[in-house]
Coordinates of C-alpha atoms in Angstrom, one line a residue:
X26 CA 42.4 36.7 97.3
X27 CA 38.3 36.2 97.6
X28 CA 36.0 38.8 96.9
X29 CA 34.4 38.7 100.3
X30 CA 31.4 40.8 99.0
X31 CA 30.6 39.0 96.4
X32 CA 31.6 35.3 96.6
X33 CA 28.3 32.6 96.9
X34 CA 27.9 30.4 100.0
X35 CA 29.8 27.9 98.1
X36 CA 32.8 29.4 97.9
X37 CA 32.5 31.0 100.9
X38 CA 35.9 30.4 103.3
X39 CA 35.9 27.6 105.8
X40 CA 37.4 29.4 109.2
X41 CA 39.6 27.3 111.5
X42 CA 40.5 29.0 114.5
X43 CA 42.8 26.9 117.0
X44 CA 42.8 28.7 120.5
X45 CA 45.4 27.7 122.9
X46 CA 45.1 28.4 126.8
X47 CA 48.1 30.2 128.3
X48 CA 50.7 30.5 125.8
X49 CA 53.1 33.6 125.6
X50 CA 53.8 35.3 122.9
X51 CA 57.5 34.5 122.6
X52 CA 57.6 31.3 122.7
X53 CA 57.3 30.5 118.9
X54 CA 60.1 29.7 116.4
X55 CA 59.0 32.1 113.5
X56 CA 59.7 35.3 115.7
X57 CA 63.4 34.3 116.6
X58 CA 62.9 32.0 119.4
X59 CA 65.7 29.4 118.3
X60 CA 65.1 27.0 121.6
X61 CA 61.4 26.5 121.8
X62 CA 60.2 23.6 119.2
X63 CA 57.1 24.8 116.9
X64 CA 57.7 23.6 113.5
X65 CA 53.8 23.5 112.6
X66 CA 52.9 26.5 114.0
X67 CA 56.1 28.1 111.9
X68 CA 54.8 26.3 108.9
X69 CA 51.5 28.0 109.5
X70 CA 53.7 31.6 109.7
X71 CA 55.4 30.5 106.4
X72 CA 52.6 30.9 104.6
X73 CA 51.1 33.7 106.7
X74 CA 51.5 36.6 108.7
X75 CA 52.6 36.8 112.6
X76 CA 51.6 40.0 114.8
X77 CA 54.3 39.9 116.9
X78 CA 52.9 42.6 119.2
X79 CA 49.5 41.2 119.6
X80 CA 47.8 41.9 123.4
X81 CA 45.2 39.6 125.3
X82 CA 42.0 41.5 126.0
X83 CA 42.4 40.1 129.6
X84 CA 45.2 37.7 131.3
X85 CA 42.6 35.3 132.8
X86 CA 40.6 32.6 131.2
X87 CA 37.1 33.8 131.7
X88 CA 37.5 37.5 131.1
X89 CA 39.7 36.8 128.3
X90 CA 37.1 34.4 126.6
X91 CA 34.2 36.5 127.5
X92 CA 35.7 39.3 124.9
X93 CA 36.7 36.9 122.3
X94 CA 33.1 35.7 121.6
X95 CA 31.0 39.2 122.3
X96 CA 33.6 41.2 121.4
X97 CA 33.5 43.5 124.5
X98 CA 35.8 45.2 126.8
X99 CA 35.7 43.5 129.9
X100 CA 33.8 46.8 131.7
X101 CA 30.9 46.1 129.0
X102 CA 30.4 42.3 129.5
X103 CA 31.4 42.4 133.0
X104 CA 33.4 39.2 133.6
X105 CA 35.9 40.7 135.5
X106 CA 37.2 37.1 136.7
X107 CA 36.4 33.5 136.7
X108 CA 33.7 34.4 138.6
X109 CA 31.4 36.1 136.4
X110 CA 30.0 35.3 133.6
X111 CA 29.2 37.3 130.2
X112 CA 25.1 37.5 128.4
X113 CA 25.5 34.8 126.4
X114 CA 22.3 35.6 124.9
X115 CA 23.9 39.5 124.2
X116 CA 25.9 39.8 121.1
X117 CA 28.4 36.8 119.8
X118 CA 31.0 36.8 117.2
X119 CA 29.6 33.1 116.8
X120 CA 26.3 33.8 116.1
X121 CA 26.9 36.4 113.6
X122 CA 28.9 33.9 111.6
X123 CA 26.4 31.4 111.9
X124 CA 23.7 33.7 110.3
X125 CA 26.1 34.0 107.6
X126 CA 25.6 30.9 106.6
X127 CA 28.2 29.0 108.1
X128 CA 28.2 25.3 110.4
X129 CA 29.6 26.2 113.6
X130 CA 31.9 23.8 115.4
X131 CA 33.6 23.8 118.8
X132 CA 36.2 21.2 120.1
X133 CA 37.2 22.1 123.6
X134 CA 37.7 24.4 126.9
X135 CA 35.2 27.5 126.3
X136 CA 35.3 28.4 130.5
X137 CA 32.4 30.3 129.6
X138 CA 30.3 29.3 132.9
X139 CA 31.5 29.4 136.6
X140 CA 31.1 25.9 138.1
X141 CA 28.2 24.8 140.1
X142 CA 27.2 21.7 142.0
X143 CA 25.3 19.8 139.8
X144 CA 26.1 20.9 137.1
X145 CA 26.0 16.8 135.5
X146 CA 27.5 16.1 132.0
X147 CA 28.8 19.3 130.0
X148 CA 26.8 17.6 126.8
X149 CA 23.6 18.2 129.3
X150 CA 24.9 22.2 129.1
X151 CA 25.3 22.0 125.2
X152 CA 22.1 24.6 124.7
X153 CA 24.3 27.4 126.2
X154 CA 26.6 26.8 123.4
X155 CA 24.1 26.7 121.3
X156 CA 22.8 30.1 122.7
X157 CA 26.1 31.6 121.9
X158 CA 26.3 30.7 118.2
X159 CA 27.8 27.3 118.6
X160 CA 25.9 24.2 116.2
X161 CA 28.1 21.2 116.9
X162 CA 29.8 21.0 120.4
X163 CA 32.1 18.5 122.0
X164 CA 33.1 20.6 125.2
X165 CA 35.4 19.0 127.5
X166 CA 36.8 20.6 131.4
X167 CA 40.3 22.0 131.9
X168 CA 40.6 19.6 134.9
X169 CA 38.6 16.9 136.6
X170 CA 35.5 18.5 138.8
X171 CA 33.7 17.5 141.4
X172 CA 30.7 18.7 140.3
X173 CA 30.4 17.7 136.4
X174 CA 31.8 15.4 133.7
X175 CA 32.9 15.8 130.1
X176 CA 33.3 14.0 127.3
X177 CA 37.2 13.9 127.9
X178 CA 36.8 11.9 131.0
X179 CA 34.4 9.4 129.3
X180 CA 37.0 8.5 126.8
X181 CA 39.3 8.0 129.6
X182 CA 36.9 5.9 131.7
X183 CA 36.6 3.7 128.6
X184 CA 40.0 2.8 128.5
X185 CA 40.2 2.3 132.6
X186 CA 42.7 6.0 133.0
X187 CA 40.2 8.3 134.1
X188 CA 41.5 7.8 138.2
X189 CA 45.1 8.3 137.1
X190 CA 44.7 11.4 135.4
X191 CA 42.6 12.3 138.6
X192 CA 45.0 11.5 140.5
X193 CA 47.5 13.3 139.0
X194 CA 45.4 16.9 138.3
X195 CA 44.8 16.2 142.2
X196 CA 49.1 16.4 142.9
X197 CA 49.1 19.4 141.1
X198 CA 46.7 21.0 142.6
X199 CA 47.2 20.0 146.1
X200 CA 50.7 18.5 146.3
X201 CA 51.6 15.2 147.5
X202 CA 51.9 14.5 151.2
X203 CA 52.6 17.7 152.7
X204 CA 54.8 18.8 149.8
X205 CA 53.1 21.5 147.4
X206 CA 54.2 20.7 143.8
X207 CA 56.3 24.0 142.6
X208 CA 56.0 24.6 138.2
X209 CA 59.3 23.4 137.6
X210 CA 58.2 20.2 139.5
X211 CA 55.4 19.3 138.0
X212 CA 55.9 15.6 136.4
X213 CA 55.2 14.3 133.1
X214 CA 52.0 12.8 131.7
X215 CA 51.5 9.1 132.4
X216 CA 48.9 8.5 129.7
X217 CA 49.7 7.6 126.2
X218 CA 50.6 10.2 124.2
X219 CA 47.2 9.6 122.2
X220 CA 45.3 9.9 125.4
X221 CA 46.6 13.5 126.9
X222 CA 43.7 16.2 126.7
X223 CA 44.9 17.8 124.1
X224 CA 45.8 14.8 121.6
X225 CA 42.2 14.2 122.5
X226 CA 40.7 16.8 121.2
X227 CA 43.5 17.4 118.2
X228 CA 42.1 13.7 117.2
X229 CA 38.0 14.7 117.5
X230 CA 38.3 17.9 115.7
X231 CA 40.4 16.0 112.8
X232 CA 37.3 13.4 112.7
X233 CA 35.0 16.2 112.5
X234 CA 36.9 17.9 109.4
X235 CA 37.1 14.2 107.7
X236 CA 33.5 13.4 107.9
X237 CA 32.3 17.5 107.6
X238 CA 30.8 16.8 104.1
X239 CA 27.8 19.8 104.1
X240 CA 26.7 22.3 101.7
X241 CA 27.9 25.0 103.8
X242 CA 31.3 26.6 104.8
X243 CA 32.4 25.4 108.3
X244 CA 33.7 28.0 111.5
X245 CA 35.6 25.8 113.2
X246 CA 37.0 26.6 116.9
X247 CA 39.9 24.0 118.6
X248 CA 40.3 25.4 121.8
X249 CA 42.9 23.6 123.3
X250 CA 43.4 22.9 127.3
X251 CA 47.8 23.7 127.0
X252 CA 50.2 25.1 127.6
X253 CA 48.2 25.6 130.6
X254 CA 49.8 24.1 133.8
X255 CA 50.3 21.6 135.0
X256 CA 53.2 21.3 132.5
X257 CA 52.9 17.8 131.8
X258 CA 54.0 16.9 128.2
X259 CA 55.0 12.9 127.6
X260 CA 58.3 12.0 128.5
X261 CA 59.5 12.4 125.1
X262 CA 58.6 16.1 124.6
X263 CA 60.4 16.3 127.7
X264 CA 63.7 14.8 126.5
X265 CA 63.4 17.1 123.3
X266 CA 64.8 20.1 125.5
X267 CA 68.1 20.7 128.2
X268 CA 67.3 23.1 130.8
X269 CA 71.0 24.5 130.6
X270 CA 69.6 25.8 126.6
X271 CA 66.6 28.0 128.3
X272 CA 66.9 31.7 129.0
X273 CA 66.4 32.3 132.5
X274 CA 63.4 34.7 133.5
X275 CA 63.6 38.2 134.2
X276 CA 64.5 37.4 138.0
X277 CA 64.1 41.4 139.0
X278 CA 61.0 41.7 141.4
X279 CA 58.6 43.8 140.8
X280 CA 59.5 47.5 141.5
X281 CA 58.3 49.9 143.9
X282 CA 55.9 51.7 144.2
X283 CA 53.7 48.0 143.8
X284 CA 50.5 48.2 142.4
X285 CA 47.9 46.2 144.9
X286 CA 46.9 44.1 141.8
X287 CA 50.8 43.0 141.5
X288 CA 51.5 42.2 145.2
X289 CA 48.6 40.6 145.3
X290 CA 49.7 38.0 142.6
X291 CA 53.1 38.2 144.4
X292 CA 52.1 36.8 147.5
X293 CA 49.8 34.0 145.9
X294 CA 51.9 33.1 142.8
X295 CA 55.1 34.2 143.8
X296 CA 58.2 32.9 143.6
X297 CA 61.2 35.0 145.9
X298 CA 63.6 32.6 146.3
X299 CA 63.5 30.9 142.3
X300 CA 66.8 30.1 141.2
X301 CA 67.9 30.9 137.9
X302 CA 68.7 26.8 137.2
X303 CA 64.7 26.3 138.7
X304 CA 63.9 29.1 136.3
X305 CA 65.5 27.2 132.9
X306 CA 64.0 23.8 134.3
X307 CA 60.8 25.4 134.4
X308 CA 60.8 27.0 131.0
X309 CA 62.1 23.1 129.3
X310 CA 58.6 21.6 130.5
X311 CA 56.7 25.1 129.3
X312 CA 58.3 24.2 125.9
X313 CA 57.7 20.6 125.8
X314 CA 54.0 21.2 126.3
X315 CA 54.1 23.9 123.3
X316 CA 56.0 21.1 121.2
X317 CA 53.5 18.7 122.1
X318 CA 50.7 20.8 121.2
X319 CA 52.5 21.9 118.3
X320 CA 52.3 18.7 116.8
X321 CA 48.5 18.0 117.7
X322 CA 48.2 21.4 115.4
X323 CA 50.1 20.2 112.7
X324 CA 47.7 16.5 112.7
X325 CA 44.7 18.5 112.4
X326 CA 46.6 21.3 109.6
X327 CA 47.6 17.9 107.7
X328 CA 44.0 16.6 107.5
X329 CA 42.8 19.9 106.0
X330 CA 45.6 19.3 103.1
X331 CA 44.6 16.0 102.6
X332 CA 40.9 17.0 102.0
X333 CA 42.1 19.7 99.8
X334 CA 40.8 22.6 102.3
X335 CA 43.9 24.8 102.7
X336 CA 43.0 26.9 99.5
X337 CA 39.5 27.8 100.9
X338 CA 40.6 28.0 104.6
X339 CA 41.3 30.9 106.9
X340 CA 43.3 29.7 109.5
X341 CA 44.3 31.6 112.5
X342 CA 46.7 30.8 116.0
X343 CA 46.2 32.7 119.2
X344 CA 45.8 32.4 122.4
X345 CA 43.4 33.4 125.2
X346 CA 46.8 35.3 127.4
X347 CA 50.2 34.5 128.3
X348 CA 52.2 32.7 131.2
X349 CA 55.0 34.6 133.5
X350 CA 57.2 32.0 133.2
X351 CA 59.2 33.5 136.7
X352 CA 59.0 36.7 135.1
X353 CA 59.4 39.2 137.9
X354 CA 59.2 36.3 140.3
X355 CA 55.6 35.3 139.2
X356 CA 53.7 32.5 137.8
X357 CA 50.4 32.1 135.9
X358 CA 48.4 35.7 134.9
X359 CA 46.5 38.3 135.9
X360 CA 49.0 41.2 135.9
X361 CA 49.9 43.3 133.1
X362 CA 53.5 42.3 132.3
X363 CA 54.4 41.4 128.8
X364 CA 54.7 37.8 129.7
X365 CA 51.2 37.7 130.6
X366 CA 49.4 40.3 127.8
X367 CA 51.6 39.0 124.9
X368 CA 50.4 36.4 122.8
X369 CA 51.0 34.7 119.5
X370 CA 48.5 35.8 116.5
X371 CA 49.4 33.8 112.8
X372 CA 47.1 34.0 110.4
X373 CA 47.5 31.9 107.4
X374 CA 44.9 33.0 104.7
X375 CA 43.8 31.1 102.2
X376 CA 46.2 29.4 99.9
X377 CA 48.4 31.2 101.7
X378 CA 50.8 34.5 101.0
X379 CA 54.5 35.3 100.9
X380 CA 55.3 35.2 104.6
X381 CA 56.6 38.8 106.8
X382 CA 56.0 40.0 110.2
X383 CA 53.7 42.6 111.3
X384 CA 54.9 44.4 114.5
X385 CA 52.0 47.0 115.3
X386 CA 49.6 46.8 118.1
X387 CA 46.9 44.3 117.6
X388 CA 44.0 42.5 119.9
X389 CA 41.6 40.0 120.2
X390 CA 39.3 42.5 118.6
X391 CA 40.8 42.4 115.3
X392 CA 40.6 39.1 115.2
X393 CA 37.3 39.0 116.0
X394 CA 36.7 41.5 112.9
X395 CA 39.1 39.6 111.0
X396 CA 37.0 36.4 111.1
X397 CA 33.6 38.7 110.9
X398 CA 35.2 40.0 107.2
X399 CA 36.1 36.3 106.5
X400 CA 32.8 35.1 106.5
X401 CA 31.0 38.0 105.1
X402 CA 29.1 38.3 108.3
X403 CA 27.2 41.2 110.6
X404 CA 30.0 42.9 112.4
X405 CA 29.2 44.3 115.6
X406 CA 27.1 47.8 116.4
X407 CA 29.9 49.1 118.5
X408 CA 33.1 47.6 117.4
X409 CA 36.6 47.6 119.2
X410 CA 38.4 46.2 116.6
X411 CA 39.7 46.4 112.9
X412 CA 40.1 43.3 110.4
X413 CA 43.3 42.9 109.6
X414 CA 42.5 41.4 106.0
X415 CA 43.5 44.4 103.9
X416 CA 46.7 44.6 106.1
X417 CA 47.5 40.9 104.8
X418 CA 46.3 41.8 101.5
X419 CA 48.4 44.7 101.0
X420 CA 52.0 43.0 102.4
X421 CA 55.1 44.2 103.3
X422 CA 55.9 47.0 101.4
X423 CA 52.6 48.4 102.2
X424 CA 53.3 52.2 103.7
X425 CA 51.6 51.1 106.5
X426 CA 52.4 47.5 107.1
X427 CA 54.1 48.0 110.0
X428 CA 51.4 50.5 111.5
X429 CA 49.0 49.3 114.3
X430 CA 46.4 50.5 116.8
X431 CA 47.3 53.6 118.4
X432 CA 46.2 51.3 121.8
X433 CA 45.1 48.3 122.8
X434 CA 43.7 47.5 126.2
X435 CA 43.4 44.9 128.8
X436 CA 41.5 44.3 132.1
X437 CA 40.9 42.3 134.8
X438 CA 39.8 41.8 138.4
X439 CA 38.6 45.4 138.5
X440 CA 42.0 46.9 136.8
X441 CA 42.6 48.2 133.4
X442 CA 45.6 48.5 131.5
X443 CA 46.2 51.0 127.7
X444 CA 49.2 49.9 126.4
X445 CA 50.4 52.5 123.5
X446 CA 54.1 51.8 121.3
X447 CA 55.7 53.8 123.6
X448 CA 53.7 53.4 126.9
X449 CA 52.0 50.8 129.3
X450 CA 49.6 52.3 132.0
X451 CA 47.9 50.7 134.5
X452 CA 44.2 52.1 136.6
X453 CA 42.3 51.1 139.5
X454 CA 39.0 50.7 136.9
X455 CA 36.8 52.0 139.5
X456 CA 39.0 54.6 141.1
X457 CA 40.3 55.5 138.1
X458 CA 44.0 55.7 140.4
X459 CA 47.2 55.4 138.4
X460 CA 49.2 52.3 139.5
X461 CA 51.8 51.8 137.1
X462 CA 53.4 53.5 134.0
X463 CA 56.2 51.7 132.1
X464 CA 58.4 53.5 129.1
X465 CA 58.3 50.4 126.4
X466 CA 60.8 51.9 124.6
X467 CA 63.9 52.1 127.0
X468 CA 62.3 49.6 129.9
X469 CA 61.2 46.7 127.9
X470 CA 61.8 44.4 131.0
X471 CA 59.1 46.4 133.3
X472 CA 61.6 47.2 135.6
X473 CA 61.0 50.6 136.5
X474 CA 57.5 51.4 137.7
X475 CA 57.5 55.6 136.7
X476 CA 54.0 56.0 138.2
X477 CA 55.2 59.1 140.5
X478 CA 57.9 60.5 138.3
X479 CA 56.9 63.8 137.5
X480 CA 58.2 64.5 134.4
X481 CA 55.3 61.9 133.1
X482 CA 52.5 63.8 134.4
X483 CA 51.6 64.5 131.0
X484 CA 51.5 61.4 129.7
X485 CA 49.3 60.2 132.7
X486 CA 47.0 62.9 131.8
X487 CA 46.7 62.3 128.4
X488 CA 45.8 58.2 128.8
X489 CA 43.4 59.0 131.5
X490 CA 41.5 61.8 129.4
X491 CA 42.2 60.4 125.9
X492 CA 41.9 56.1 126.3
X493 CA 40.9 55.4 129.8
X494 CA 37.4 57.2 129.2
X495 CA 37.4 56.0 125.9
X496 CA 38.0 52.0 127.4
X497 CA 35.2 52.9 130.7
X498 CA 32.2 54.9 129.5
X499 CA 30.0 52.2 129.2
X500 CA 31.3 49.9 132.1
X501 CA 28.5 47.6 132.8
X502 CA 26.9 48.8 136.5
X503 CA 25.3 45.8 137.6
X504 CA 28.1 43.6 136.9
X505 CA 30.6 45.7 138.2
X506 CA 28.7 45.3 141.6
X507 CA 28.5 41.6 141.0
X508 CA 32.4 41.4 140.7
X509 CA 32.8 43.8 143.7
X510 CA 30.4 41.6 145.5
X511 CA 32.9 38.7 144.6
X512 CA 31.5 37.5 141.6
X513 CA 28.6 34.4 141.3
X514 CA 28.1 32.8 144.4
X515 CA 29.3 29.2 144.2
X516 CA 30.1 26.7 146.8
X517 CA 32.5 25.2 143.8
X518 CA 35.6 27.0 143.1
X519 CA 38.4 25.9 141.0
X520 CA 41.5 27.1 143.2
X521 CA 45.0 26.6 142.0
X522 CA 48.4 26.1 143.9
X523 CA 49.6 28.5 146.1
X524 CA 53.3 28.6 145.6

């Protein structure tokens, strides 16, 4: 391994983080998943380590993202939702590993900003980046607006496709006829493979690496636009999987007593009357867009091998939060069930290490530090997370390899959630009113809400003394009454279907 401490600029890591938008934690091959398709992503692992048990800092884009780069609870930056926004001239991950000397690149979504009219060509925005930490951009939009452009669609309009992948973002979104599109419904891409969003970038950030020739390491983020609905992978992907091979979801409802953050999703993403044979079909094209973007990985992995990088590369897989698949009868984010908190984390270090699995808590914050150790730069002045370089360092037979965080937490919308091994708790953030307490241990599933049971009154206690006023104390006042007040006012917002 590198002596971070005392290596020059030259030999200083390169740092390729590849961020994916909605992908749940169990849906990769190295942890035991034997139907879902990720052979780069498992050769990444095989040369690596994978924290199974690793926990978005919030299941929505925005919030979620927002912590990534300034390394904030969601209380402290205050983007609550995808209607607020974080400082992006307060502190940055980014911008600390820029000041340590390294090129920063980003190829992607950031959904840093909410939308406003006028907003004009995202390469007319790149100075926020640039405020952030970011040197190069190529940003690009989740989905066609009606109030900006992106590089994404100008590639498209050059090849005379940008109206049919309009077109077809608009079905999604609004149905066709009088018909809403359910997720097991939605229908494959009809561009080329080479010209899906996400082949797109896969192919831009791969240019970049081949032509990156400068005297300095690179920090390089591919934030990819999948698995995100809608789940359109090419035909092919499709045909790679049989619904009748998926697991069905957990088709329990949620249990009583409901938390208002829970029905709330219910009645806007729910799905009561999902079948279990919906359920599988749905979960087939939720795979075949992980396969596809799988192999977009594995194209931009094999051009750092052939340009002899993989020695002097750090190169880490997560993903902003996770997707309910049907889960409890819901779709999309936004509540605390594993489906949604759990994501994937591989880290494959430089020239790689005998592979194992590490099953202790872990966040986006330790990434974070993770990267922060990497590059030898500033970490923050009040830091949520740990790098998890000596863990990788040390292995498997380390005494405490299989030891994480005591607890990780997650928020959103004005709810917070402290998740320890054995327990999951849920809080109105403002009210600081218990909503819902699972036992991990013998209710994996989430199907017993224990919120009132008695007999837990010390264990409610304890998180609301011991983490949730360690998680609140310095909740940011003024944008808690922004999110209150509904968040940036906007005559653009990006709604998705109601189901």
């Amino acid at each position: 391994m590198l002596n971070y401490e005392e290596e020059s600029m030259t030999n200083k890591p390169n740092i390729l983080l590849i961020f994916s938008d909605q992908h749940r934690g169990d849906a990769l091959g190295c942890i035991g998943n034997q139907t879902v398709r990720t052979p780069n992503l498992d050769g990444l692992a095989s040369e690596g380590l994978v924290f199974r048990n690793c926990n978005t800092s919030s299941p929505l884009c925005m919030p979620a993202r927002a912590s990534l780069v300034t390394g904030q609870y969601v209380n402290e930056h205050g983007a609550w939702g995808n209607r607020n926004e974080a400082d992006r001239f307060g502190q940055s991950h980014v911008r600390n590993i820029r000041e340590a000397g390294y090129c920063t690149a980003l190829f992607g979504k950031t959904h840093f900003r909410v939308p406003q009219v006028g907003d004009g060509h995202m390469q007319d925005r790149a100075f926020e980046l640039n405020d952030w930490g970011y040197e190069v951009t190529h940003e690009i939009g989740e989905i066609p607006s009606e109030v900006s452009s992106n590089y994404y669609e100008d590639f498209l309009a050059a090849r005379k496709k940008l109206q049919l992948h309009k077109d077809a973002m608009t079905i999604w979104k609004h149905g066709q006829g009088n018909k809403t599109l359910r997720p097991w419904e939605h229908p494959p891409s009809l561009l080329e493979e080479n010209e899906h969003i996400d082949a797109y970038l896969g192919e831009m950030a791969g240019e970049w690496i081949k032509r990156y020739e400068g005297d300095r390491p690179f920090y390089l983020q591919l934030a990819l636009v999948g698995p995100h609905p809608p789940f359109d992978a090419p035909a092919r992907y499709r045909d790679m999987f049989r619904p009748e091979d998926m697991e069905p979801a957990i088709m329990a409802p949620p249990s009583e007593p409901m938390s208002p953050q829970v029905r709330t999703m219910l009645e806007r993403r729910g799905l009561m009357s999902l079948t279990e044979s919906q359920s599988r079909l749905m979960t087939s094209n939720y795979y075949a867009k992980i396969a596809f973007d799988d192999d977009v990985i594995g194209g931009v992995v094999k051009i750092l091998k052939e340009k002899g990088l993989t020695d002097n590369t750090w190169i880490i897989y997560t993903s902003d939060h996770g997707e309910m698949l049907g889960d409890h009868r819901l779709v999309q984010k936004v509540v605390f069930y594993e489906g949604a908190l759990n994501i994937p984390l591989i880290i494959r270090p430089p020239g790689g290490v005998s592979p194992w699995i590490a099953n202790g808590l872990t966040d986006h914050y330790d990434i974070i530090d993770t990267m922060l150790s990497a590059a030898n730069a500033e970490t923050f002045e009040k830091d949520h997370g740990s790098s998890l370089i000596p863990k990788i360092e040390a292995g498997r037979s380390a005494p405490d390899a299989q030891r994480g965080k005591e607890v990780v937490f997650s928020e959103v919308n004005l709810y917070s959630m402290a998740r320890t091994d054995r327990y999951k708790m849920t809080i109105d953030s403002v009210t600081r009113e218990p909503l819902e307490v699972y036992d991990m241990k013998n209710d994996p599933n989430e199907l017993n809400n224990l919120v009132n049971r008695a007999s837990l009154s010390g264990i409610r206690d304890e998180m609301q003394n011991k983490y949730f006023k360690q998680l609140l104390d310095d909740m940011n006042a003024k944008q808690l009454k922004t999110a209150q007040a509904g968040g940036i006012p906007t005559t653009i917002h990006q709604n998705y279907p109601k189901y």
